[in-house]
PDB file of C-alpha atoms and ligand atoms in Angstrom:
ATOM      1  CA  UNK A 575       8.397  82.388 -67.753  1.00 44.00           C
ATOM      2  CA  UNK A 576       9.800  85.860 -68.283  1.00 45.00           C
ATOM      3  CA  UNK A 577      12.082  86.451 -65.397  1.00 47.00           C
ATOM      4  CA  UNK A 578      15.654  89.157 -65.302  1.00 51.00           C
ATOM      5  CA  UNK A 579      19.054  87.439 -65.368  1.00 51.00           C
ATOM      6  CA  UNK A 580      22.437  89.066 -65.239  1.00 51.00           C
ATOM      7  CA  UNK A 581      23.434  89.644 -68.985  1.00 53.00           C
ATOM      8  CA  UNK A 582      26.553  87.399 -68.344  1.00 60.00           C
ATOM      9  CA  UNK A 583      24.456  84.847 -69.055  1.00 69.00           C
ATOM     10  CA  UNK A 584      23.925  83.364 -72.712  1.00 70.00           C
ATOM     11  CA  UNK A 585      21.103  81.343 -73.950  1.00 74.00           C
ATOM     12  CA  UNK A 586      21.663  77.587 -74.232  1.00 71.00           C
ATOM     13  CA  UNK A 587      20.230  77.086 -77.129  1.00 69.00           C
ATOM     14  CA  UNK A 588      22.239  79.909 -79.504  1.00 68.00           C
ATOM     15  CA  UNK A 589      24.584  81.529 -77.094  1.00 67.00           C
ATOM     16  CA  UNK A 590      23.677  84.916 -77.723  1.00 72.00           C
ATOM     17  CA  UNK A 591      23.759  87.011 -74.213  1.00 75.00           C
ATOM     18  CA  UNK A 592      20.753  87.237 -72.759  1.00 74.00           C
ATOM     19  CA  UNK A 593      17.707  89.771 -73.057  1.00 69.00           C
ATOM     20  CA  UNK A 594      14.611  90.084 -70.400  1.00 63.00           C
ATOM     21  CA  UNK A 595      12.647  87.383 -72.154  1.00 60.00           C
ATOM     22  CA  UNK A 596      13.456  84.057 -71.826  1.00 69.00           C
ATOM     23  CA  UNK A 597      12.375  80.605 -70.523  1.00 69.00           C
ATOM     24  CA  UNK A 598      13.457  79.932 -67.291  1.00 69.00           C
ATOM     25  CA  UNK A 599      12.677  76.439 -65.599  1.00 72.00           C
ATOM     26  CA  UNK A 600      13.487  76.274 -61.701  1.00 70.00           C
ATOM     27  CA  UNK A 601      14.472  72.435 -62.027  1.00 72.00           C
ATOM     28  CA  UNK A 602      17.576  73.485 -65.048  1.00 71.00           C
ATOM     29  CA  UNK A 603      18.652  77.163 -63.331  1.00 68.00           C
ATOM     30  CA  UNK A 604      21.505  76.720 -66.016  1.00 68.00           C
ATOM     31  CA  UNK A 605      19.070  76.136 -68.833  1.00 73.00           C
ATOM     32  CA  UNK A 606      17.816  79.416 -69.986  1.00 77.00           C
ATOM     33  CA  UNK A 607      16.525  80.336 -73.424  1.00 78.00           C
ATOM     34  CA  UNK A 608      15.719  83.260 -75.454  1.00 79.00           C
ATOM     35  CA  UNK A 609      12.153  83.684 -76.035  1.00 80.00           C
ATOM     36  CA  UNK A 610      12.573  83.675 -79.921  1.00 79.00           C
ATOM     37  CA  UNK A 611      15.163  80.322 -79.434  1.00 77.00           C
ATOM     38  CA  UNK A 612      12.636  78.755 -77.456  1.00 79.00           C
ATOM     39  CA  UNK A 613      10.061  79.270 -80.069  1.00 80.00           C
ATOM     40  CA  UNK A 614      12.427  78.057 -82.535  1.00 77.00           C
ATOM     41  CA  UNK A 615      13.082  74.691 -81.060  1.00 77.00           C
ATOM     42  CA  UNK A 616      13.160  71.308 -83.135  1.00 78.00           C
ATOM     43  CA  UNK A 617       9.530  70.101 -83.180  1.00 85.00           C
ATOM     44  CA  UNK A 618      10.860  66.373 -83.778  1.00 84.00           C
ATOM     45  CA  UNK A 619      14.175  64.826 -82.225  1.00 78.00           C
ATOM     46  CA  UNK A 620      15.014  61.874 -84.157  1.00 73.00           C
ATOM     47  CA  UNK A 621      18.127  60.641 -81.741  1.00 64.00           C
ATOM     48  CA  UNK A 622      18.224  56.972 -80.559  1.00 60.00           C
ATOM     49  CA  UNK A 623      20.526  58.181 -77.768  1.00 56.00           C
ATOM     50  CA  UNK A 624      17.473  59.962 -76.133  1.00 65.00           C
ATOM     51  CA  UNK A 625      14.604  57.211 -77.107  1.00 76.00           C
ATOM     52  CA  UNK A 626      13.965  54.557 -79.546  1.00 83.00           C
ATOM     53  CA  UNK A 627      11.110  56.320 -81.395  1.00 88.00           C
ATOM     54  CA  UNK A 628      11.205  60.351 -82.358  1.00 88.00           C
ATOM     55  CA  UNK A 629      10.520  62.051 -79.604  1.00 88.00           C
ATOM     56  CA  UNK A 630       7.652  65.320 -80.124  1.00 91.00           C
ATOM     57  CA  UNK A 631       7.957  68.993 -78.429  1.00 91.00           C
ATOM     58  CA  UNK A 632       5.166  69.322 -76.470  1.00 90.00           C
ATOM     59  CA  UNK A 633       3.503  72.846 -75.937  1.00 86.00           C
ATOM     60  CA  UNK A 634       0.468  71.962 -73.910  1.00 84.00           C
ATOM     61  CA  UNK A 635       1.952  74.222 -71.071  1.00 79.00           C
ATOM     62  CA  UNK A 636       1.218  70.607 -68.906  1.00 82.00           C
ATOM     63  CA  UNK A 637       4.403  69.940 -66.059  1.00 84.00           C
ATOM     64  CA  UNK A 638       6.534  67.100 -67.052  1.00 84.00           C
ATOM     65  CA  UNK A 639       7.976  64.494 -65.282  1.00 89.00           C
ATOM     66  CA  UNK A 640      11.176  63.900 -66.669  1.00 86.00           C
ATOM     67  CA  UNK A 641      12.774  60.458 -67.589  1.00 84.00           C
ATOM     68  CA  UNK A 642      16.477  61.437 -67.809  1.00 75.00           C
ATOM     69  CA  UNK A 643      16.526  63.627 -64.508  1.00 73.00           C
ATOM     70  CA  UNK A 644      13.699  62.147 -62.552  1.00 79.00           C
ATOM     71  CA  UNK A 645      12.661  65.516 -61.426  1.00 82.00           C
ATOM     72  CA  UNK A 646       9.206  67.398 -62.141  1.00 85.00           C
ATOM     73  CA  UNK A 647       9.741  70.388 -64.785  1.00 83.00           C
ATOM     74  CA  UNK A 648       7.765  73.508 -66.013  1.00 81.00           C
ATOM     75  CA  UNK A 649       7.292  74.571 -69.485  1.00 79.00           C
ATOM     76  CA  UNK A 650       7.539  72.576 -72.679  1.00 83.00           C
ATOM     77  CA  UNK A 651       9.104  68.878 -72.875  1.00 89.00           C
ATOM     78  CA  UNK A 652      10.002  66.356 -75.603  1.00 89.00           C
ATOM     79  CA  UNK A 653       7.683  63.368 -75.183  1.00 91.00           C
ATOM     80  CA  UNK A 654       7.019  59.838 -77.016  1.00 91.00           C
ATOM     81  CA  UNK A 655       2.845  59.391 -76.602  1.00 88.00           C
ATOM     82  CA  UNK A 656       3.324  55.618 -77.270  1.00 90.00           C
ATOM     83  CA  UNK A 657       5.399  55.282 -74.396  1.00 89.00           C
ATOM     84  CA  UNK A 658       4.820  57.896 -72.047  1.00 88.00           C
ATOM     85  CA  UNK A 659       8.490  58.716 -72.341  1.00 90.00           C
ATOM     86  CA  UNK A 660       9.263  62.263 -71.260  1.00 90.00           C
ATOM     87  CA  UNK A 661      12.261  64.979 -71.439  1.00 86.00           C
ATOM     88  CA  UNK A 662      12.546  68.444 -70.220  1.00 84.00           C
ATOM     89  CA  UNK A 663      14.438  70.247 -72.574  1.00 82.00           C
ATOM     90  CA  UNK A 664      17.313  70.943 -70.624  1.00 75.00           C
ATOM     91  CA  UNK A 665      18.151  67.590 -70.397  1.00 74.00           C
ATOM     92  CA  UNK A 666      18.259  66.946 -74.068  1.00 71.00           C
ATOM     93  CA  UNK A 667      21.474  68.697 -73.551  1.00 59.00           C
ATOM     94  CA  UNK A 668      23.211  65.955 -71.505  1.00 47.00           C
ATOM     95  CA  UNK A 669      24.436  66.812 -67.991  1.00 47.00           C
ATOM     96  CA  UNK A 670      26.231  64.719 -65.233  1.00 48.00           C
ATOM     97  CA  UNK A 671      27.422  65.255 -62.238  1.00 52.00           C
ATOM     98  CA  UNK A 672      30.948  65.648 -61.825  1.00 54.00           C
ATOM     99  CA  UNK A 673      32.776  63.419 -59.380  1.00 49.00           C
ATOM    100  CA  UNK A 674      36.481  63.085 -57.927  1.00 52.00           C
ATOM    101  CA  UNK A 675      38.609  65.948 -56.119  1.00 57.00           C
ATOM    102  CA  UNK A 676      37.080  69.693 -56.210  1.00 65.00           C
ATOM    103  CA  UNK A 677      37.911  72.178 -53.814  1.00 78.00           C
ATOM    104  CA  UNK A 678      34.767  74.056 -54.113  1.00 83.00           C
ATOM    105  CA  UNK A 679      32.538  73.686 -51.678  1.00 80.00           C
ATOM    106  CA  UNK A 680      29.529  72.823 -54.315  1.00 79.00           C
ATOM    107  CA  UNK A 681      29.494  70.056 -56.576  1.00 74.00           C
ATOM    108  CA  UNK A 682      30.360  70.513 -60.476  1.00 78.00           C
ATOM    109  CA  UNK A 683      27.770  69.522 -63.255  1.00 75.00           C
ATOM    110  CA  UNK A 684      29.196  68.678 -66.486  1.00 73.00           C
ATOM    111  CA  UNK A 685      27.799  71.108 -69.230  1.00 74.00           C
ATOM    112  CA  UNK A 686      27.947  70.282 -73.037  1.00 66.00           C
ATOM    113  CA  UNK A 687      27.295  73.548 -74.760  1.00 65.00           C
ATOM    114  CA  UNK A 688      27.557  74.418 -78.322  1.00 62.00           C
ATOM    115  CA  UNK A 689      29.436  77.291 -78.011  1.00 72.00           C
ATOM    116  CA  UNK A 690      32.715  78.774 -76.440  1.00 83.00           C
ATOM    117  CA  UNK A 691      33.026  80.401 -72.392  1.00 87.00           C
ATOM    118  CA  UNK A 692      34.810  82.489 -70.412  1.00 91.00           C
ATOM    119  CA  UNK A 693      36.013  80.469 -67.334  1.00 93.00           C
ATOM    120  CA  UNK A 694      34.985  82.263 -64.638  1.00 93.00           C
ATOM    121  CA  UNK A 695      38.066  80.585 -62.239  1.00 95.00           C
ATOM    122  CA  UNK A 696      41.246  81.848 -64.313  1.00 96.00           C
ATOM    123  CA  UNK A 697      39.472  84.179 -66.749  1.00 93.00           C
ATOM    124  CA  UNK A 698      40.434  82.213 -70.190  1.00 94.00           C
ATOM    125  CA  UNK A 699      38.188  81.088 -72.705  1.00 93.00           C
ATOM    126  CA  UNK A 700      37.061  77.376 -73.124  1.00 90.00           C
ATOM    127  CA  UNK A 701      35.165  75.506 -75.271  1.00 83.00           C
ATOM    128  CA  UNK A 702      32.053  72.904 -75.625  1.00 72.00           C
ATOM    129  CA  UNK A 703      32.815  71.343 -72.248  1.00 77.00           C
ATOM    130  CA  UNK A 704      32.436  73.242 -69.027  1.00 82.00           C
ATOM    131  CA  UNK A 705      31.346  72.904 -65.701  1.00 83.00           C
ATOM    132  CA  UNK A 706      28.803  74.326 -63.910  1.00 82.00           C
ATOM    133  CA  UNK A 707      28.096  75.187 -59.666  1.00 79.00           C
ATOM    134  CA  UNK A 708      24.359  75.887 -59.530  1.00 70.00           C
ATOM    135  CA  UNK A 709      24.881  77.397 -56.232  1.00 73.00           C
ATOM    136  CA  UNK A 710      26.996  79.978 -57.918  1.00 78.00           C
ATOM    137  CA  UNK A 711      26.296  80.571 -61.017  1.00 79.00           C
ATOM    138  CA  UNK A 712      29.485  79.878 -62.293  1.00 85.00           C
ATOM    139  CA  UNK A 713      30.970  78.157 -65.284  1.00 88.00           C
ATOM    140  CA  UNK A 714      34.705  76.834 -65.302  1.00 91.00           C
ATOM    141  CA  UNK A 715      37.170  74.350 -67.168  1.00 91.00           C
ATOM    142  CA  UNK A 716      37.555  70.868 -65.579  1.00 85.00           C
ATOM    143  CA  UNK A 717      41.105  71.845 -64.477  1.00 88.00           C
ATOM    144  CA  UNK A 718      39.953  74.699 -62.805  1.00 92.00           C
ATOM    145  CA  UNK A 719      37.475  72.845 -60.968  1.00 89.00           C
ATOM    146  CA  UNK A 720      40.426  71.872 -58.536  1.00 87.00           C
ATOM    147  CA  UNK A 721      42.160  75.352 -57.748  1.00 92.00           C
ATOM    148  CA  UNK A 722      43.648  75.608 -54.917  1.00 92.00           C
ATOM    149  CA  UNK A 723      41.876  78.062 -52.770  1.00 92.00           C
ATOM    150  CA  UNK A 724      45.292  79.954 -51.005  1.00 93.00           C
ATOM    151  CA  UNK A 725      48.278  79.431 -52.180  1.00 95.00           C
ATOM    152  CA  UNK A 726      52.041  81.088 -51.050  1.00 94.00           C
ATOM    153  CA  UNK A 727      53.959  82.012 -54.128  1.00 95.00           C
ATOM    154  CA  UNK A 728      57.641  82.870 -53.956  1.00 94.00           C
ATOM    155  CA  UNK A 729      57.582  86.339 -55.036  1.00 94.00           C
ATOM    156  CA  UNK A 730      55.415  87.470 -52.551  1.00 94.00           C
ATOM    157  CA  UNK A 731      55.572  87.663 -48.994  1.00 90.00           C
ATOM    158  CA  UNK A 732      51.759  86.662 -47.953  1.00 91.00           C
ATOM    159  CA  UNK A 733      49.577  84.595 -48.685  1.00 93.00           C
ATOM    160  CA  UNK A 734      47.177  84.850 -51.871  1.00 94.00           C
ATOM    161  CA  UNK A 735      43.598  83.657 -51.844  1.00 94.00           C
ATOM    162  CA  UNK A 736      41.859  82.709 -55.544  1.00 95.00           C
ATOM    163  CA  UNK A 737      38.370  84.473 -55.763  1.00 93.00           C
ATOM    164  CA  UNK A 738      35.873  84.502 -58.508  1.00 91.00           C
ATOM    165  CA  UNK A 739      35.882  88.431 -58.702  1.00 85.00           C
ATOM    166  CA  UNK A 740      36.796  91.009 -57.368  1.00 83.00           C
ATOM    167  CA  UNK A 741      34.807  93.948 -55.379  1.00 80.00           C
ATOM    168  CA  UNK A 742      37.481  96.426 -55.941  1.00 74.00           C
ATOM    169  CA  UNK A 743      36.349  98.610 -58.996  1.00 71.00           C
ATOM    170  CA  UNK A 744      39.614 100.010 -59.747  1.00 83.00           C
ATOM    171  CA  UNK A 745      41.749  98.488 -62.500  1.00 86.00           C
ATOM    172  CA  UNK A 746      44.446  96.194 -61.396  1.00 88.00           C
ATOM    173  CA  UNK A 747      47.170  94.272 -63.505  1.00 94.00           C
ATOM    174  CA  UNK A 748      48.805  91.526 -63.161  1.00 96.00           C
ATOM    175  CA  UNK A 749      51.671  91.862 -60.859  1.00 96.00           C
ATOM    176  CA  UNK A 750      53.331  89.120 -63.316  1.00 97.00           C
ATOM    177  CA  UNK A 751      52.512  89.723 -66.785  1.00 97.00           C
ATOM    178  CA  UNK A 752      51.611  93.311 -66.205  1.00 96.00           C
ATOM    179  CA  UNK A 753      48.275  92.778 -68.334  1.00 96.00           C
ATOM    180  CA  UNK A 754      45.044  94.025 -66.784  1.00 94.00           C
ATOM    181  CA  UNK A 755      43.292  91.560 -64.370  1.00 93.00           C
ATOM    182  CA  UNK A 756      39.472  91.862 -65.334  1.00 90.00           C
ATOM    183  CA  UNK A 757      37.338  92.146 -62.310  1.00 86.00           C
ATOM    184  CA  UNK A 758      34.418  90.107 -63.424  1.00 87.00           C
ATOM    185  CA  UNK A 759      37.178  86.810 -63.272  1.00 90.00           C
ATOM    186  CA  UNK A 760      38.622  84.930 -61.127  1.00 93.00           C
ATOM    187  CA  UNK A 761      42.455  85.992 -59.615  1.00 95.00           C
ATOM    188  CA  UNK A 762      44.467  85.474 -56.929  1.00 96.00           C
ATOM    189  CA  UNK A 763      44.597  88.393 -54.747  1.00 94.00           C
ATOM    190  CA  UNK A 764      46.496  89.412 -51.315  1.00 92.00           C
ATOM    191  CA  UNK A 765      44.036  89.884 -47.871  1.00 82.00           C
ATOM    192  CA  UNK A 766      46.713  91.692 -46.148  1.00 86.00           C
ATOM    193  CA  UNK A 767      45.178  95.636 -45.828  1.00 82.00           C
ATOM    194  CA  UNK A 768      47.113  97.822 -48.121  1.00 84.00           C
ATOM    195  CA  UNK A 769      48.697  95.061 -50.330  1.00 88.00           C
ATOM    196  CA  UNK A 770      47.391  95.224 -53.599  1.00 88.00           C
ATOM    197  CA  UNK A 771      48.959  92.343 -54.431  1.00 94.00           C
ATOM    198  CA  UNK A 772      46.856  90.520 -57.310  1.00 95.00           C
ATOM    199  CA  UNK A 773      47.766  88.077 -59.996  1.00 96.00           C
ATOM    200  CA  UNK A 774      46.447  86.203 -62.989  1.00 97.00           C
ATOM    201  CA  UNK A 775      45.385  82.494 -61.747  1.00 97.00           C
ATOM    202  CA  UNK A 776      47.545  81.116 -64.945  1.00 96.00           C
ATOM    203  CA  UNK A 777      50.363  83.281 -64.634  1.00 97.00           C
ATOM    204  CA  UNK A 778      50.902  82.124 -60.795  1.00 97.00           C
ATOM    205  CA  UNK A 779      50.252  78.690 -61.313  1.00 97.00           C
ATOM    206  CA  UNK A 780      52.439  78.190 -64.336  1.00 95.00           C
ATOM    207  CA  UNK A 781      55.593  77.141 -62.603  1.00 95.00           C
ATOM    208  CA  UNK A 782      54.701  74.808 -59.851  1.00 92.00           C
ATOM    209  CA  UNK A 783      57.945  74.841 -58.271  1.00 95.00           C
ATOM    210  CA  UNK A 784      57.311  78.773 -57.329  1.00 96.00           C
ATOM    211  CA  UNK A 785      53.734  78.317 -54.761  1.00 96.00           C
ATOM    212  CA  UNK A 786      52.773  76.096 -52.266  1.00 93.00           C
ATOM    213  CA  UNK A 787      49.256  74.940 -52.175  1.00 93.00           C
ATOM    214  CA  UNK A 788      48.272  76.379 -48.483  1.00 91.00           C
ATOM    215  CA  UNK A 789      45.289  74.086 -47.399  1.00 87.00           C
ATOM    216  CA  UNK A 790      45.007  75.937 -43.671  1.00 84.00           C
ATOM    217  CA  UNK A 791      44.194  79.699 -43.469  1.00 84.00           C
ATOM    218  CA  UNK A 792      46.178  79.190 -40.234  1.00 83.00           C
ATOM    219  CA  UNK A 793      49.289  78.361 -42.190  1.00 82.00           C
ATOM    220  CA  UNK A 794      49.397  81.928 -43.697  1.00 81.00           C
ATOM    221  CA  UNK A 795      50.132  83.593 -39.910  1.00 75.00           C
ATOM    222  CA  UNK A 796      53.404  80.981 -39.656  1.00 71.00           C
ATOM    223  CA  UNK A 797      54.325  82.155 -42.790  1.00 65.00           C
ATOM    224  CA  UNK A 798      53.633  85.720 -41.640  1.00 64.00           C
ATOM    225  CA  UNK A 799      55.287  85.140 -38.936  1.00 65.00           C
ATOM    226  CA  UNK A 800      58.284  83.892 -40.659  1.00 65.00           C
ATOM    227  CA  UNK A 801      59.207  86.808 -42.736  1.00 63.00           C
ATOM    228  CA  UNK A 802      58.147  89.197 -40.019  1.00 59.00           C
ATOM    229  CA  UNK A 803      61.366  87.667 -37.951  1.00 60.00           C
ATOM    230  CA  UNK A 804      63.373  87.588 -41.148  1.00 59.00           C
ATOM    231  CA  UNK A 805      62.705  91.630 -41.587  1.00 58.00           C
ATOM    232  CA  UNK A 806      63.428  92.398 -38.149  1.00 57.00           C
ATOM    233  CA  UNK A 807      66.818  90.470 -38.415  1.00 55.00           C
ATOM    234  CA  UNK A 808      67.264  92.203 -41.334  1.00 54.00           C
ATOM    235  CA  UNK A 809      66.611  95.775 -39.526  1.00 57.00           C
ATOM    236  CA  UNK A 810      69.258  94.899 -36.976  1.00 56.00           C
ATOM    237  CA  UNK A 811      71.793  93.804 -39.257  1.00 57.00           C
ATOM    238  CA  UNK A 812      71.097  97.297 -41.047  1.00 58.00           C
ATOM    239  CA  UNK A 813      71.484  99.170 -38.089  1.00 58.00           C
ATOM    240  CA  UNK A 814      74.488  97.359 -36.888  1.00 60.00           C
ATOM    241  CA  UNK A 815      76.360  98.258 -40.006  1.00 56.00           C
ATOM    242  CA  UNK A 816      75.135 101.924 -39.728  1.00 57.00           C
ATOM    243  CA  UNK A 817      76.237 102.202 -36.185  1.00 57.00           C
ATOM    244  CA  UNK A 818      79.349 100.473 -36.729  1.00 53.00           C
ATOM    245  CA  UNK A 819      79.956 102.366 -39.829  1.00 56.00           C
ATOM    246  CA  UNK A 820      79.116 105.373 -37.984  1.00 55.00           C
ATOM    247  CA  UNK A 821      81.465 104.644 -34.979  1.00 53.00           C
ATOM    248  CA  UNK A 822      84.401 104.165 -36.874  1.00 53.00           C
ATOM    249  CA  UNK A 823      84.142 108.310 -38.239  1.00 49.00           C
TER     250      UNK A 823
HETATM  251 ZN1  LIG B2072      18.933  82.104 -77.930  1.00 87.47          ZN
HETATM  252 ZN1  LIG B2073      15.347  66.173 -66.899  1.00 87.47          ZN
HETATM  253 ZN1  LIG B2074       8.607  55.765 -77.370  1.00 87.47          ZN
HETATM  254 ZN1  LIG B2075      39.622  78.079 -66.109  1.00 87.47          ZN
HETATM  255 ZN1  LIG B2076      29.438  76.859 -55.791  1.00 87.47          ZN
HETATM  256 ZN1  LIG B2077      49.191  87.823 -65.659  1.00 87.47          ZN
HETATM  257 ZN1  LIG B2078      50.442  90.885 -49.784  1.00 87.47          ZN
END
């Protein structure tokens, strides 16, 4: 099936970025192919990990009920005719899904890929392990599958939230490093109107002694709050020594 994707998007199979043709199953929405890759693919595996005999590609355009997954997919398959054993070819790459602590809302699918990626939490490159939200359609490192989602660092006096990108199309840089924050990646950025606050996610988190993992939104008023008494103390101490200073001319 010929179908548009976003050219962030690389084939599976070689890793190239992606054109308008390629194989798209709607079982493996993370599985996607070049046309020419997909007509390029191994006739024979010979892997006892996958089945005890060699397992064929099969064209026949028939659906396939997949052993690994369980689930009913389009398009060609590996099979085994003596034993009616089945694979769609997604799964021949293996996937599981990822368990433990992850503060995204989705669950995380463990992708083996052959290639390197660009973490779309914190913007760095990986390599042959990543995981995947199939909700999102994004890719990250394991750490950053646990990123706190606001956080209150010391330098800065409100809250910062970490998004995946961000809609501004300006440049920003890193408040930091001073190194340009690409939009297409994930950051931490300031809410508060007029605060262009934004920072690199590794630059922020690299000294865990300056933030404070904020698990409440509601948190961020007290700490508004906070330094919105601190400033007006501050104002009144200012204009105490101005009027004092003043009144002694
Ligand atoms: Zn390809
Ligand atoms: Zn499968
Ligand atoms: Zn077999
Ligand atoms: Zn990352
Ligand atoms: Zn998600
Ligand atoms: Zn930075
Ligand atoms: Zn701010």
């Amino acid at each position: 099936m010929a179908i548009d994707v976003p050219k962030r998007f690389s084939c599976s199979w070689c890793h190239e970025p992606l054109t308008n043709a390629i194989y798209f199953c709607f079982e493996c929405p993370f599985f996607i192919l070049h046309k020419k890759c997909l007509d390029e693919l191994p006739t024979k595996i010979n892997h006892t990990s996958y089945h005890i005999h060699p397992i064929f590609l099969n064209r026949s355009g028939s659906d396939c009920l997949c052993n690994l997954c369980q689930k009913q997919h389009s398009g060609p398959f590996y099979g085994c005719s003596l034993c009616h054993f089945n694979i769609n070819i997604g799964c021949t790459l293996p996937m599981s899904i990822v368990e433990g602590k992850s503060r995204h809302q989705h669950p995380f699918t463990l992708f083996r890929r052959r290639g390197s990626f660009i973490c779309d939490a914190c913007g760095i490159e990986g390599n042959s392990i990543s995981y995947i939200c199939l909700k999102c359609y994004i890719e990250v490192h394991k750490k950053c599958t646990s990123l706190p989602r606001i956080i209150k660092f010391s330098r800065h006096d409100h809250c910062i939230f970490h998004k995946y990108f961000l809609e501004d199309l300006t440049r920003q840089d890193c408040k930091i490093c001073f190194k340009e924050v690409r939009l297409e990646h994930g950051s931490y950025s300031c809410g508060k109107l007029g605060c262009n606050y934004v920072v690199h996610v590794n630059c922020v988190l690299e000294d865990d002694k300056l933030y404070e993992v904020i698990e409440d939104e509601k948190q961020c008023e007290v700490w508004c709050i906070q330094m919105w008494k601190v400033h007006i103390c501050f104002g009144f101490w200012m204009l105490n020594i101005t009027t004092f200073s003043s009144s002694q001319n």
